[in-house]
Coordinates of C-alpha atoms in Angstrom, one line a residue:
X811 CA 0.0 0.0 0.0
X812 CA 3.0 2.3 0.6
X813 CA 4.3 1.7 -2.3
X814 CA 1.6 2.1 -4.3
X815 CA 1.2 5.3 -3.3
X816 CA 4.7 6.2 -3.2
X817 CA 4.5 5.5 -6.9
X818 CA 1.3 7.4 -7.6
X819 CA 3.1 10.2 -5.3
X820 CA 5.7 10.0 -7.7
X821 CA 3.7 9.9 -10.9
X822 CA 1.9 13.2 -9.8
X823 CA 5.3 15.2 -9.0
X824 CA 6.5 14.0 -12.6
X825 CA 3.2 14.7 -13.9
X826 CA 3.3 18.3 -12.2
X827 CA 7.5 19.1 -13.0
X828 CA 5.9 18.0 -17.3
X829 CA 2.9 20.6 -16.8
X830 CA 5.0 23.2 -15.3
X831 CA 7.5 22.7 -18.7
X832 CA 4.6 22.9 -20.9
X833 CA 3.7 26.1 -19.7
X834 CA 7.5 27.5 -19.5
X835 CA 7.8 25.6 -23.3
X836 CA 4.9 28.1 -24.7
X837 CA 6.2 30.9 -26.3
X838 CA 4.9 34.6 -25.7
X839 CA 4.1 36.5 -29.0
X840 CA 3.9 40.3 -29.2
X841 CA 2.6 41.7 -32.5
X842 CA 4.7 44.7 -32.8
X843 CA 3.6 48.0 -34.9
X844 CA 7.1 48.8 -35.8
X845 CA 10.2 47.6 -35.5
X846 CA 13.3 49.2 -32.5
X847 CA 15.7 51.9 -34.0
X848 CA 17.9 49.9 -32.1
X849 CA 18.7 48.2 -28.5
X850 CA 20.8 51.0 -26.7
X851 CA 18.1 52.4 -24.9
X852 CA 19.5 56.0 -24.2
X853 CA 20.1 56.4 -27.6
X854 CA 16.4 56.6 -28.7
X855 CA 12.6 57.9 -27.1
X856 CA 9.8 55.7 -29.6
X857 CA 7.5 53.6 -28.0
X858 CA 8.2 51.3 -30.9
X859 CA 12.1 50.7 -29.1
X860 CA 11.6 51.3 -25.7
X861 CA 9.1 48.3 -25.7
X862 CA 11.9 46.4 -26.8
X863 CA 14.4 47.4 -24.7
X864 CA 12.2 48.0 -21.7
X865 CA 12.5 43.7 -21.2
X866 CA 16.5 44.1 -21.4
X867 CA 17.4 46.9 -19.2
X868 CA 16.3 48.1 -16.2
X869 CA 16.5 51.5 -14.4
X870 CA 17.6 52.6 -10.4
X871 CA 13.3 52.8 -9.7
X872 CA 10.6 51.6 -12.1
X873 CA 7.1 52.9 -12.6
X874 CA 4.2 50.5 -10.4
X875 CA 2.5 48.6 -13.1
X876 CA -0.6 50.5 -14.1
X877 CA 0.7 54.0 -12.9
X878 CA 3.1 55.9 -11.9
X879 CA 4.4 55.9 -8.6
X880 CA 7.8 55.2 -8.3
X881 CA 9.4 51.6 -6.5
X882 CA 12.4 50.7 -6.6
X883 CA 14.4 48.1 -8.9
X884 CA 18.2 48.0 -9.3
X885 CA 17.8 50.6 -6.5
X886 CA 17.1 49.2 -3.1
X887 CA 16.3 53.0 -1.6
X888 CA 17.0 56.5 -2.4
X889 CA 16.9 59.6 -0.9
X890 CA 16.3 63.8 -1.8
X891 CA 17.9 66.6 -0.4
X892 CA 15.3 69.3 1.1
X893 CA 16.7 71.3 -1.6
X894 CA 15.9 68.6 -4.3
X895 CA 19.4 69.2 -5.7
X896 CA 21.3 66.2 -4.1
X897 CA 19.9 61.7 -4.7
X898 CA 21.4 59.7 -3.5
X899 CA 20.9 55.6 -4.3
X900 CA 21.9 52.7 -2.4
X901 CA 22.1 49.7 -5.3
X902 CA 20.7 46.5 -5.1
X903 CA 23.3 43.5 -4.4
X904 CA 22.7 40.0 -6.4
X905 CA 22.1 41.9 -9.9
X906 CA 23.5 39.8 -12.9
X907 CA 23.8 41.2 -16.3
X908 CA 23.2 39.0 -19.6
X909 CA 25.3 36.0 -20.2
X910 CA 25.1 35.8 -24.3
X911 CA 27.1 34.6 -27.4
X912 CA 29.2 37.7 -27.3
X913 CA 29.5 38.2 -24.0
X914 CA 30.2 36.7 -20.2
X915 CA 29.8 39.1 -17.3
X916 CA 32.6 38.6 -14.4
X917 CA 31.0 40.2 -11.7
X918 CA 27.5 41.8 -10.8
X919 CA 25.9 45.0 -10.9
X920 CA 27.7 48.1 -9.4
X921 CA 28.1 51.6 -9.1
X922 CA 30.4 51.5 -12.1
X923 CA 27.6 50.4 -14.3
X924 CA 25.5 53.7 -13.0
X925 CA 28.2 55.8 -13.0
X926 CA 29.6 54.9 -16.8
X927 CA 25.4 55.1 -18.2
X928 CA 25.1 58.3 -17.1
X929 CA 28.3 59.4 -17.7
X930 CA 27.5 58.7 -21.6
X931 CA 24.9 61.2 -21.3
X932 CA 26.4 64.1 -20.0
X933 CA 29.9 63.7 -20.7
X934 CA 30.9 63.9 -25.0
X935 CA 34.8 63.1 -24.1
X936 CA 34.0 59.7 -22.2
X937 CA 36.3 57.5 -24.0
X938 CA 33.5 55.5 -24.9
X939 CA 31.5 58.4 -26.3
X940 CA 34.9 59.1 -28.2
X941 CA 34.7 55.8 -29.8
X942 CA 31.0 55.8 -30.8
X943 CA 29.6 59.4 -31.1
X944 CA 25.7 59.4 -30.7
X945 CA 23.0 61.8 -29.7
X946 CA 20.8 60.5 -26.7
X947 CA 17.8 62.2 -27.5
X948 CA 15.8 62.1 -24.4
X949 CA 18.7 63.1 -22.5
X950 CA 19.8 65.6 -24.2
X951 CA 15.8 66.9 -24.8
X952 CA 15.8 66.7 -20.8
X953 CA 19.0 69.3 -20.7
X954 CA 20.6 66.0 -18.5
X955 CA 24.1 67.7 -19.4
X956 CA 23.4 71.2 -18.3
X957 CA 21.5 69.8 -15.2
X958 CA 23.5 67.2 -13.7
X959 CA 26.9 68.6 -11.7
X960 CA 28.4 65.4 -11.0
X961 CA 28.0 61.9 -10.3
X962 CA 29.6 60.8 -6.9
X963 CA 30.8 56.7 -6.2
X964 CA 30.5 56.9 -3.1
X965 CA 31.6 53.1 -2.9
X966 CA 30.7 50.2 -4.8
X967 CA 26.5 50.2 -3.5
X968 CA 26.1 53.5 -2.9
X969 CA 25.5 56.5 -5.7
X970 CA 25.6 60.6 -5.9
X971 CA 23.9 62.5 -8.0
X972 CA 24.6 66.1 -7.7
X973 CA 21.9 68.8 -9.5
X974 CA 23.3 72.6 -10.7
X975 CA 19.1 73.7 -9.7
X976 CA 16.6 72.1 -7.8
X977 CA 14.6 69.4 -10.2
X978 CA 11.6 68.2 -8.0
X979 CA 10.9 65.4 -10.8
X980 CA 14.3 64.3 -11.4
X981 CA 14.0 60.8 -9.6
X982 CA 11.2 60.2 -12.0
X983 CA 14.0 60.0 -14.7
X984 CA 15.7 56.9 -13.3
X985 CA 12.3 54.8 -13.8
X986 CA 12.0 56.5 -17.8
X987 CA 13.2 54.2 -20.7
X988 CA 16.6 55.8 -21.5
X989 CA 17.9 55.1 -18.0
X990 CA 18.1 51.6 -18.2
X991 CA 21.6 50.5 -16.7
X992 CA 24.4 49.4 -19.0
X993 CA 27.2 47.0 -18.1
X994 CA 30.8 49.1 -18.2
X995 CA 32.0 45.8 -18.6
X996 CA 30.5 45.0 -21.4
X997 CA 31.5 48.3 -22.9
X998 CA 35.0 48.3 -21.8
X999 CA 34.9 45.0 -23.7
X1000 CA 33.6 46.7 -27.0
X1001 CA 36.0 49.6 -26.4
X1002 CA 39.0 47.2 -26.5
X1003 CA 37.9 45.2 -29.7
X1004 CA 36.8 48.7 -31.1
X1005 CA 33.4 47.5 -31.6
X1006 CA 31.7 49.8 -29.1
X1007 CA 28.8 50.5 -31.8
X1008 CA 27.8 47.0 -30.9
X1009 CA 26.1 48.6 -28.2
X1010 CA 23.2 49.4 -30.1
X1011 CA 22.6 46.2 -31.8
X1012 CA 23.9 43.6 -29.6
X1013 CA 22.5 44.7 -25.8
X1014 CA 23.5 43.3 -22.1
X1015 CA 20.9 44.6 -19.4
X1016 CA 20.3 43.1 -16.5
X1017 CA 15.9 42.5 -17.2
X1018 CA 14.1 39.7 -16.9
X1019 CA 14.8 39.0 -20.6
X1020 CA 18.0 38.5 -23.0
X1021 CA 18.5 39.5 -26.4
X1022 CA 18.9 36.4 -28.7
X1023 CA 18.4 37.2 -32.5
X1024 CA 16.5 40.0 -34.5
X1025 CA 15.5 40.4 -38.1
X1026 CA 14.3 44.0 -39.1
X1027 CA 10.4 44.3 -40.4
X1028 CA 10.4 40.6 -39.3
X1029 CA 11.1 39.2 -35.8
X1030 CA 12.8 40.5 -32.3
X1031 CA 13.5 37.0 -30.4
X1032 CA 14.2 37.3 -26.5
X1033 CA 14.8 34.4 -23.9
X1034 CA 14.4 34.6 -20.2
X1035 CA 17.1 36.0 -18.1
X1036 CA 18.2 32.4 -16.3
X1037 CA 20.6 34.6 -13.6
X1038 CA 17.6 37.3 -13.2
X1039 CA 17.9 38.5 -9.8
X1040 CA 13.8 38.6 -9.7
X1041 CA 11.1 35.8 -10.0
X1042 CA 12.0 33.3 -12.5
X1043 CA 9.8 33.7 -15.8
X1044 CA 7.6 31.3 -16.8
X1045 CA 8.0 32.2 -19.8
X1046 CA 11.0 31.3 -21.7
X1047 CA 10.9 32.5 -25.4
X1048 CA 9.5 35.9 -26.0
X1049 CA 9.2 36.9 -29.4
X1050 CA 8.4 40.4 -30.9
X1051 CA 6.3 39.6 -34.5
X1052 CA 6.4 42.7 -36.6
X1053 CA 4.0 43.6 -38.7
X1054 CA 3.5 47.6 -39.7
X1055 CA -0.5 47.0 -41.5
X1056 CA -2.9 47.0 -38.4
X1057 CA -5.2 44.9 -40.0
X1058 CA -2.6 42.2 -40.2
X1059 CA -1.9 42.1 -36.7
X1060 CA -5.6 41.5 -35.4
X1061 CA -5.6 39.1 -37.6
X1062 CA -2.5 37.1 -36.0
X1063 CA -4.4 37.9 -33.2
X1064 CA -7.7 35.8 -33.8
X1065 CA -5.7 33.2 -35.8
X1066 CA -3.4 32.7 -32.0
X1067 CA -0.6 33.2 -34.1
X1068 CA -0.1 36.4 -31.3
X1069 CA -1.2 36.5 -27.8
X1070 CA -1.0 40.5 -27.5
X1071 CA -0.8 43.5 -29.8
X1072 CA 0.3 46.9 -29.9
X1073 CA -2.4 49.4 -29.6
X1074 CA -5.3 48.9 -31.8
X1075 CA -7.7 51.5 -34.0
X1076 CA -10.8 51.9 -32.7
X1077 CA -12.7 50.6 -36.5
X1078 CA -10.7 47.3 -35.5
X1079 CA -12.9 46.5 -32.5
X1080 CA -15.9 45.5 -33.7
X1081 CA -14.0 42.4 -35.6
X1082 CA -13.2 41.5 -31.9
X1083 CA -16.6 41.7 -30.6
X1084 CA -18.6 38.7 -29.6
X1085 CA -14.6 36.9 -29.1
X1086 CA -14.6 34.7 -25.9
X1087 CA -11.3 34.4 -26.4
X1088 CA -9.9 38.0 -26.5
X1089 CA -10.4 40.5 -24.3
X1090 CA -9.5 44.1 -24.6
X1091 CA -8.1 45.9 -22.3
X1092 CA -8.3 50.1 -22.5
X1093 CA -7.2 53.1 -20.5
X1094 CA -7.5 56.8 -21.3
X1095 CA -3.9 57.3 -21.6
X1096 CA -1.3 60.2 -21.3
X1097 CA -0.7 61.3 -24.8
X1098 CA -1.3 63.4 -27.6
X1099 CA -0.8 63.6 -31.1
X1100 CA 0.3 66.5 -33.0
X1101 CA 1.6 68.3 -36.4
X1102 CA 5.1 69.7 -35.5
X1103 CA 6.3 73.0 -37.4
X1104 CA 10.1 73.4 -38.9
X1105 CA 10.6 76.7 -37.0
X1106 CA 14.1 76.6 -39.0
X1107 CA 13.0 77.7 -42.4
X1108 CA 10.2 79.8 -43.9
X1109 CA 7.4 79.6 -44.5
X1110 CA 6.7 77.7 -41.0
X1111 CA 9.1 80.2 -39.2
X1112 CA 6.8 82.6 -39.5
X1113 CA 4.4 83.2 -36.3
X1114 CA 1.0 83.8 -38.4
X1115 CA 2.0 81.2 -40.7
X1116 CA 1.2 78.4 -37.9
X1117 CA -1.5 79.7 -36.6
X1118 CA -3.3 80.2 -39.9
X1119 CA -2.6 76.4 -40.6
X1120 CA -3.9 75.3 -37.5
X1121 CA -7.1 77.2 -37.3
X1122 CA -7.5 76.4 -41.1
X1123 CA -8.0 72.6 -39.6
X1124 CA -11.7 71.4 -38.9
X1125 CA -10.3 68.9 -35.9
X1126 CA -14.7 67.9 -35.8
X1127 CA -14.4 66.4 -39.2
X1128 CA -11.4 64.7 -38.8
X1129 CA -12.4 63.4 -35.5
X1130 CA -15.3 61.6 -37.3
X1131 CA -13.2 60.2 -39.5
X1132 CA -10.5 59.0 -37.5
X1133 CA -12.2 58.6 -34.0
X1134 CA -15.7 57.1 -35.1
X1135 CA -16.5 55.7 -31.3
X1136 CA -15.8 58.8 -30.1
X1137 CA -13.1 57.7 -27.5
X1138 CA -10.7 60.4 -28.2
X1139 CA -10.3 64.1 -26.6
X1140 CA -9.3 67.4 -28.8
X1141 CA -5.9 68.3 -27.9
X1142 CA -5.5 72.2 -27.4
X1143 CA -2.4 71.9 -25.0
X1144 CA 0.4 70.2 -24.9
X1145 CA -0.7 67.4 -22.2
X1146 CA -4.1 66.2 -21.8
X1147 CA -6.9 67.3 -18.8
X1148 CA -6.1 64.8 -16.2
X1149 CA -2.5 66.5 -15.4
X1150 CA -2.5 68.9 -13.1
X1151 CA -1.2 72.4 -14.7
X1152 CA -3.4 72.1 -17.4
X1153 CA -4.5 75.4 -18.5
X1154 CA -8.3 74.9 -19.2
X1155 CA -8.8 78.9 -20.5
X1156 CA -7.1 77.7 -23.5
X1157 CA -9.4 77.0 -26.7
X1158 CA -8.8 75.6 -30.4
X1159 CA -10.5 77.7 -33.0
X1160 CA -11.3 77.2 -36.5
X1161 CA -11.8 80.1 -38.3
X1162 CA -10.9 79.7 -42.2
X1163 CA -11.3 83.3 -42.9
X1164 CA -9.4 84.8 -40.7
X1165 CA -6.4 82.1 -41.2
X1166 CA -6.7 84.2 -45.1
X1167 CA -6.3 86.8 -43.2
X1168 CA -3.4 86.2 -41.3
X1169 CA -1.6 84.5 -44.4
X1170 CA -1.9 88.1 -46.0
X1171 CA -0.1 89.6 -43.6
X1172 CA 2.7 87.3 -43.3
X1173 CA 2.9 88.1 -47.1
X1174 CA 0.9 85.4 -48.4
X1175 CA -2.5 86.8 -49.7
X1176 CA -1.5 84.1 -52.9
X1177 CA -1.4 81.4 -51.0
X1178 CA 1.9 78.8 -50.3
X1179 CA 2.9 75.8 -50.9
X1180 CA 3.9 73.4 -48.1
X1181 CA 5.1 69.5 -47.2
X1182 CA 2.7 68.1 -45.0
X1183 CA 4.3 64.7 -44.0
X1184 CA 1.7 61.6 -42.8
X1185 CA 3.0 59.0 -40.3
X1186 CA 4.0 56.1 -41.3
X1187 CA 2.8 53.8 -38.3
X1188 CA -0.6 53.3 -36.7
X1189 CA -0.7 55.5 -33.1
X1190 CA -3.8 55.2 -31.1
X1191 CA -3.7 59.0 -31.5
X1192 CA -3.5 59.2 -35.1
X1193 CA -5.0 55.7 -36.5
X1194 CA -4.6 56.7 -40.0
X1195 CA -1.9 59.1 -40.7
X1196 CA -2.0 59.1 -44.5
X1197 CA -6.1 59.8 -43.6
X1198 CA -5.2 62.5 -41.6
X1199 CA -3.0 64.4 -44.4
X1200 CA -5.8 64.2 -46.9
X1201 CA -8.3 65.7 -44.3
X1202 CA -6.0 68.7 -43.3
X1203 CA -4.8 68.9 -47.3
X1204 CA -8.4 69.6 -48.0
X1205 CA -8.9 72.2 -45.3
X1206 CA -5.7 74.0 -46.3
X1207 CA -6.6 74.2 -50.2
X1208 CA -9.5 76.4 -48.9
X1209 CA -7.5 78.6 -47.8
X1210 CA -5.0 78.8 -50.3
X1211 CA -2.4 76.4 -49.2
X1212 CA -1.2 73.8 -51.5
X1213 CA -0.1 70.6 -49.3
X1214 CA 2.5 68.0 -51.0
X1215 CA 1.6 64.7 -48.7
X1216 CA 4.8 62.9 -48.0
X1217 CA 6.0 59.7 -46.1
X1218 CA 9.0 57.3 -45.6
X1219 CA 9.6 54.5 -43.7
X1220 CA 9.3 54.8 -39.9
X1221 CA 13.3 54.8 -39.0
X1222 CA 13.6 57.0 -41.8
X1223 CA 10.9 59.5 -41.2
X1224 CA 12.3 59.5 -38.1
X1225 CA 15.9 60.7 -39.4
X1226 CA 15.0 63.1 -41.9
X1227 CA 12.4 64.9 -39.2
X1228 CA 15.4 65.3 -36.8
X1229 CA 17.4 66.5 -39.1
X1230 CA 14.9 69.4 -40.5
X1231 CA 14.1 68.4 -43.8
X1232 CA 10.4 68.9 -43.2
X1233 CA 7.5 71.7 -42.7
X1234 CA 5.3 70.2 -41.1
X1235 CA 5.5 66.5 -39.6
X1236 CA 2.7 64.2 -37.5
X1237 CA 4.1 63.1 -34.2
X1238 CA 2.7 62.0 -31.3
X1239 CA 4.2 61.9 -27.2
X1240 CA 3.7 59.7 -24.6
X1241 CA 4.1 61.0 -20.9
X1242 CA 5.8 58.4 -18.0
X1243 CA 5.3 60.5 -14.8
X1244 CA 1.9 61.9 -15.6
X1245 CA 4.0 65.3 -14.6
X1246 CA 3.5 68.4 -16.9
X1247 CA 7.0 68.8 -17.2
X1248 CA 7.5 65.0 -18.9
X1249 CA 5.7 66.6 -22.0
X1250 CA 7.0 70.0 -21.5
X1251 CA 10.9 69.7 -21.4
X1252 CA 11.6 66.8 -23.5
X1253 CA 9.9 68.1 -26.3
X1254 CA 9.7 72.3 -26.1
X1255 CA 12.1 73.4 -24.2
X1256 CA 15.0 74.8 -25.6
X1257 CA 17.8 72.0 -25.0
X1258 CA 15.4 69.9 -27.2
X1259 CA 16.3 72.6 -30.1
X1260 CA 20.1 72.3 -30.7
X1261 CA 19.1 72.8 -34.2
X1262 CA 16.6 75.3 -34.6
X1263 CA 14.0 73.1 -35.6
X1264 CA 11.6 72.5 -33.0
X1265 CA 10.7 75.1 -30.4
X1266 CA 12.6 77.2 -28.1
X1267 CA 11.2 80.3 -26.1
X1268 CA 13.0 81.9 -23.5
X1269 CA 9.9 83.5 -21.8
X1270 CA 8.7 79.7 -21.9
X1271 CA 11.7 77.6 -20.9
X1272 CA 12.2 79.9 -17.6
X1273 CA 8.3 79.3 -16.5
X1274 CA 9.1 75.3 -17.0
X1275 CA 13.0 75.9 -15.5
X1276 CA 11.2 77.5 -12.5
X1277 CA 8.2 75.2 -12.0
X1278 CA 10.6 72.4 -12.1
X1279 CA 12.5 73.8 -8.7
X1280 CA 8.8 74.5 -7.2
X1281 CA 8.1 71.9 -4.9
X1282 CA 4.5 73.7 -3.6
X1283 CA 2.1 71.9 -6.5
X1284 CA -0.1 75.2 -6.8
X1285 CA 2.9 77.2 -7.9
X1286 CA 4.2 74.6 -10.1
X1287 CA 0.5 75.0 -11.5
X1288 CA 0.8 78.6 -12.0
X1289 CA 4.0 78.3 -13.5
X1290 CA 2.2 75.5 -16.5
X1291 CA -0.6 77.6 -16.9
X1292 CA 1.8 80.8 -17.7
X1293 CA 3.9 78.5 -19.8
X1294 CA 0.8 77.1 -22.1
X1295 CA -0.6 80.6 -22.8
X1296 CA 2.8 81.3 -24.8
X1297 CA 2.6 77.7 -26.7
X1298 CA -0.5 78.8 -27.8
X1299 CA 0.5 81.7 -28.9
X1300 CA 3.6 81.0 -30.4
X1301 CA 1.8 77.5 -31.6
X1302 CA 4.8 75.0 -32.6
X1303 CA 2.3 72.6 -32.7
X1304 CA -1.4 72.1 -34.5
X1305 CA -2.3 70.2 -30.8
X1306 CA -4.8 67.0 -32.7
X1307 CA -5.7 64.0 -29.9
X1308 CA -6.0 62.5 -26.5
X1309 CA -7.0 58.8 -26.9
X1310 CA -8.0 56.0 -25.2
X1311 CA -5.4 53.2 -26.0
X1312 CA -7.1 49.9 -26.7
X1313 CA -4.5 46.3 -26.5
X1314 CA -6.0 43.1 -26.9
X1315 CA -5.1 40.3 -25.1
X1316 CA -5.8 36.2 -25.5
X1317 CA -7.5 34.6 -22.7
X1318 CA -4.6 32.4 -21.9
X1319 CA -2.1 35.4 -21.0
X1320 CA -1.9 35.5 -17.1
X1321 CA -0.1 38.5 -15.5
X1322 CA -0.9 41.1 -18.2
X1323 CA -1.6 45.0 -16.9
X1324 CA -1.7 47.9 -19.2
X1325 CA 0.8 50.6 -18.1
X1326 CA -0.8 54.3 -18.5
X1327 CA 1.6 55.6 -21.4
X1328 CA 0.2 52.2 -23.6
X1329 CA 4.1 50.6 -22.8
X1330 CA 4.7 46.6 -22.8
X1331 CA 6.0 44.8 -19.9
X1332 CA 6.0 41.0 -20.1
X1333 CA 7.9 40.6 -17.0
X1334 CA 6.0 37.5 -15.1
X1335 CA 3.8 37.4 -18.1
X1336 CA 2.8 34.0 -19.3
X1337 CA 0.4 31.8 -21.9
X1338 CA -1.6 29.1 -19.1

């Protein structure tokens, strides 16, 4: 009798140890919109690569999934000076990096590693800088350089960072995409071989996942972390499918060739209605869509110019066309409602006529011609990019403005709007903190405008400056409010949507929660 059920005892923990690899030995599949730029996270700010990398690296504090209060993660604690100028970070102990084809890590996680990734941003004569030159947009957009006095190793657990001005949300940096924690090691390595470009296309974090192969427009393939210092995953193999047409991906979707997609358009729901074995998931996000002005070259440099162009745009007939279920907001600021420091005085307008009128007095009365250039990739701010162009094309000819409707490629629309060779361009931004100043400085301020292109307003830049050393909220609030007045006066953007961000998920994915900016993290994410 005891060895009968000694046997059956047995069967069951073999049985159990077989179910438990069945689960691990399922594969997680993520229908991508886009594929990464590349894999070293600092060096770019698209939702399209941070999703990637976001499994790989890992910063000092991470954002709570499903909001955005700060925890920590390869920080154990931190601490702020009263005078918000000095953090301080004691590291977590027990942190491996990658182990990969092309390289083995001899030690763990350090204040080296901090020390040498933040370095890269502020520092253009750090030999490895020397040896691979590269702008890291976000830092740089942030004014990280000009900001940050130094960075103190205080010993091999313990870092300093030491501020030139008060930043009240400067620990909210450390949890933001770009501050995912490279391995000195591994760089030091690269340096050596004079490979250090590999950087961007062969990465080393320390997340729950490891870079094993890629194939642009095609397939990201990443396998769990086996040294991870968190939970093991359950899931072993997780594999980014790209596909750019939207259509295609709900389609892997309902075949199960995907378990999750990126964002989806709102006309794509219905073909998921009545499915018992999809849900979606939604949440009215912190975004907003926008057309961006060259503010480099005429005839967009021109103040009347812009705001003729934007009040020339009817947003209520585009918002039929693109928004049919209604589930997306107007944009007239910079940030949506829910932020506090939103100005809600401010008002869109559209007023054909008097957009005549203001093109005849910036010496247009004959109208212009202009590049209006659609995005290439499906945002659930801006569904249909190409769509969009024709709409605003239509509402420009009636005021005498011939639009030429351009595209590229996403990594190259991408390049050629950096480097000014537009008039007008459709973007789109996604807030972390759900702080003003995460839409604010990374993308109007004047350290994001080395180059003339985007915006940069003194008056503006020292009402965001100073609101970012206010730590009483009400005066931080003033400080937006001022600060919105000129951006809508100056208007560097034509402000478009606010949407709710729709993902869809199969039944069988356990551990899944939407994050507020519409960002992918599979850690502890599974197929039953």
């Amino acid at each position: 009798m005891t060895s009968a059920l000694s046997h059956l005892r047995c069967g069951a923990t073999v049985l159990a140890l077989l179910l438990a690899l069945a689960v691990q030995a399922k594969p997680l599949v993520y229908c991508a919109d886009a594929s990464p730029e590349g894999f070293d996270s600092g060096l770019w700010d698209s939702t399209s690569t941070s999703n990637a990398t976001n499994q790989i690296f890992q910063g000092l504090i991470a954002f709570r999934r499903g909001g955005t209060e700060l925890e920590p993660q390869l920080a154990t604690a931190w601490q702020i000076s009263p005078d918000a100028r000095t953090f301080t970070f004691t590291l977590r102990r027990g942190v491996n990096f990658h182990k990969t084809a092309y390289f083995t890590p001899t030690r763990q996680f350090s204040a080296d590693d901090v020390v040498f990734t933040f370095q890269r941003f502020i520092d253009p004569q750090q030999p490895f800088n020397r040896a691979y030159p590269a702008t890291f947009v976000y830092p740089q957009n942030l004014g990280l350089a000009k900001l940050i006095e130094g960075i103190d190793k205080l010993d091999d657990y313990t870092v300093r960072f030491r501020l030139r001005s008060a930043n009240v949300t400067f620990a909210s940096y450390f949890a933001m995409s770009f501050a995912g924690i490279q391995s000195a090691e591994y760089a030091a390595q690269l340096l050596k071989t004079g490979k250090a470009s590999q950087i961007n296309n062969q990465p080393v974090g320390t997340g729950p996942f490891r870079f094993k192969s890629y194939a642009k427009d095609d397939v990201l393939r990443l396998e769990a972390h086996p040294d991870y210092w968190g939970s093991k995953q359950p899931t072993t193999a997780l594999i980014f499918s790209i596909a750019r047409e939207p259509n295609v991906r709900v389609q892997k979707l309902m075949a199960g060739e995907c378990q999750i997609t990126a964002p989806i358009r709102d006309v794509d729901l219905s073909s998921l209605q009545g499915r018992t074995d999809i849900s979606v998931q939604q949440i009215q996000a912190l975004n907003v869509s926008y057309l961006s002005f060259n503010m480099r070259k005429a005839p967009t440099n021109i103040r009347e110019v812009r705001e003729a162009l934007d009040i020339a745009v009817d947003r209520d007939a585009i918002f039929k066309a693109l928004f049919p279920r209604g589930d997306a907001m107007q944009a007239v600021s910079a940030f949506p409602p829910v932020i506090p420091g939103y100005n809600k005085r401010l008002k869109n307008e559209y007023n054909p006529e008097r957009a005549r009128a203001l093109l005849a007095k910036a010496g247009f009365a004959k109208g212009l011609d202009i590049d209006l250039w659609a995005l290439p990739v499906v945002r659930p701010t801006n569904p249909n990019g190409q769509l969009m162009a024709q709409l605003i094309q239509q509402d420009w000819a009636r005021i005498g403005v011939n639009a030429h409707i351009k595209t590229y490629e996403w990594g190259e629309y991408l390049k050629r709007a950096n480097n000014g060779e537009h008039d007008v361009y459709m973007s789109g931004w996604s807030g972390d903190n759900g702080d003003a100043d995460d839409f604010l400085t990374p993308n109007l301020s004047c350290a994001a405008n080395k180059t003339g292109i985007k915006f940069c307003n003194k008056e503006f830049d020292r009402l965001i400056d100073e609101a970012r050393a206010t730590p009483d909220p009400q005066k931080r609030i003033a400080l937006y409010e001022q600060a919105q007045e000129i951006f809508k006066r100056e208007r560097p953007w034509i402000t478009m949507a606010h949407s709710t961000i729709y993902i869809p998920v199969r039944k069988d994915v356990q551990g899944f929660v939407m994050a507020p900016n519409g960002s992918m993290d599979f850690e502890n994410v599974y197929r039953k």
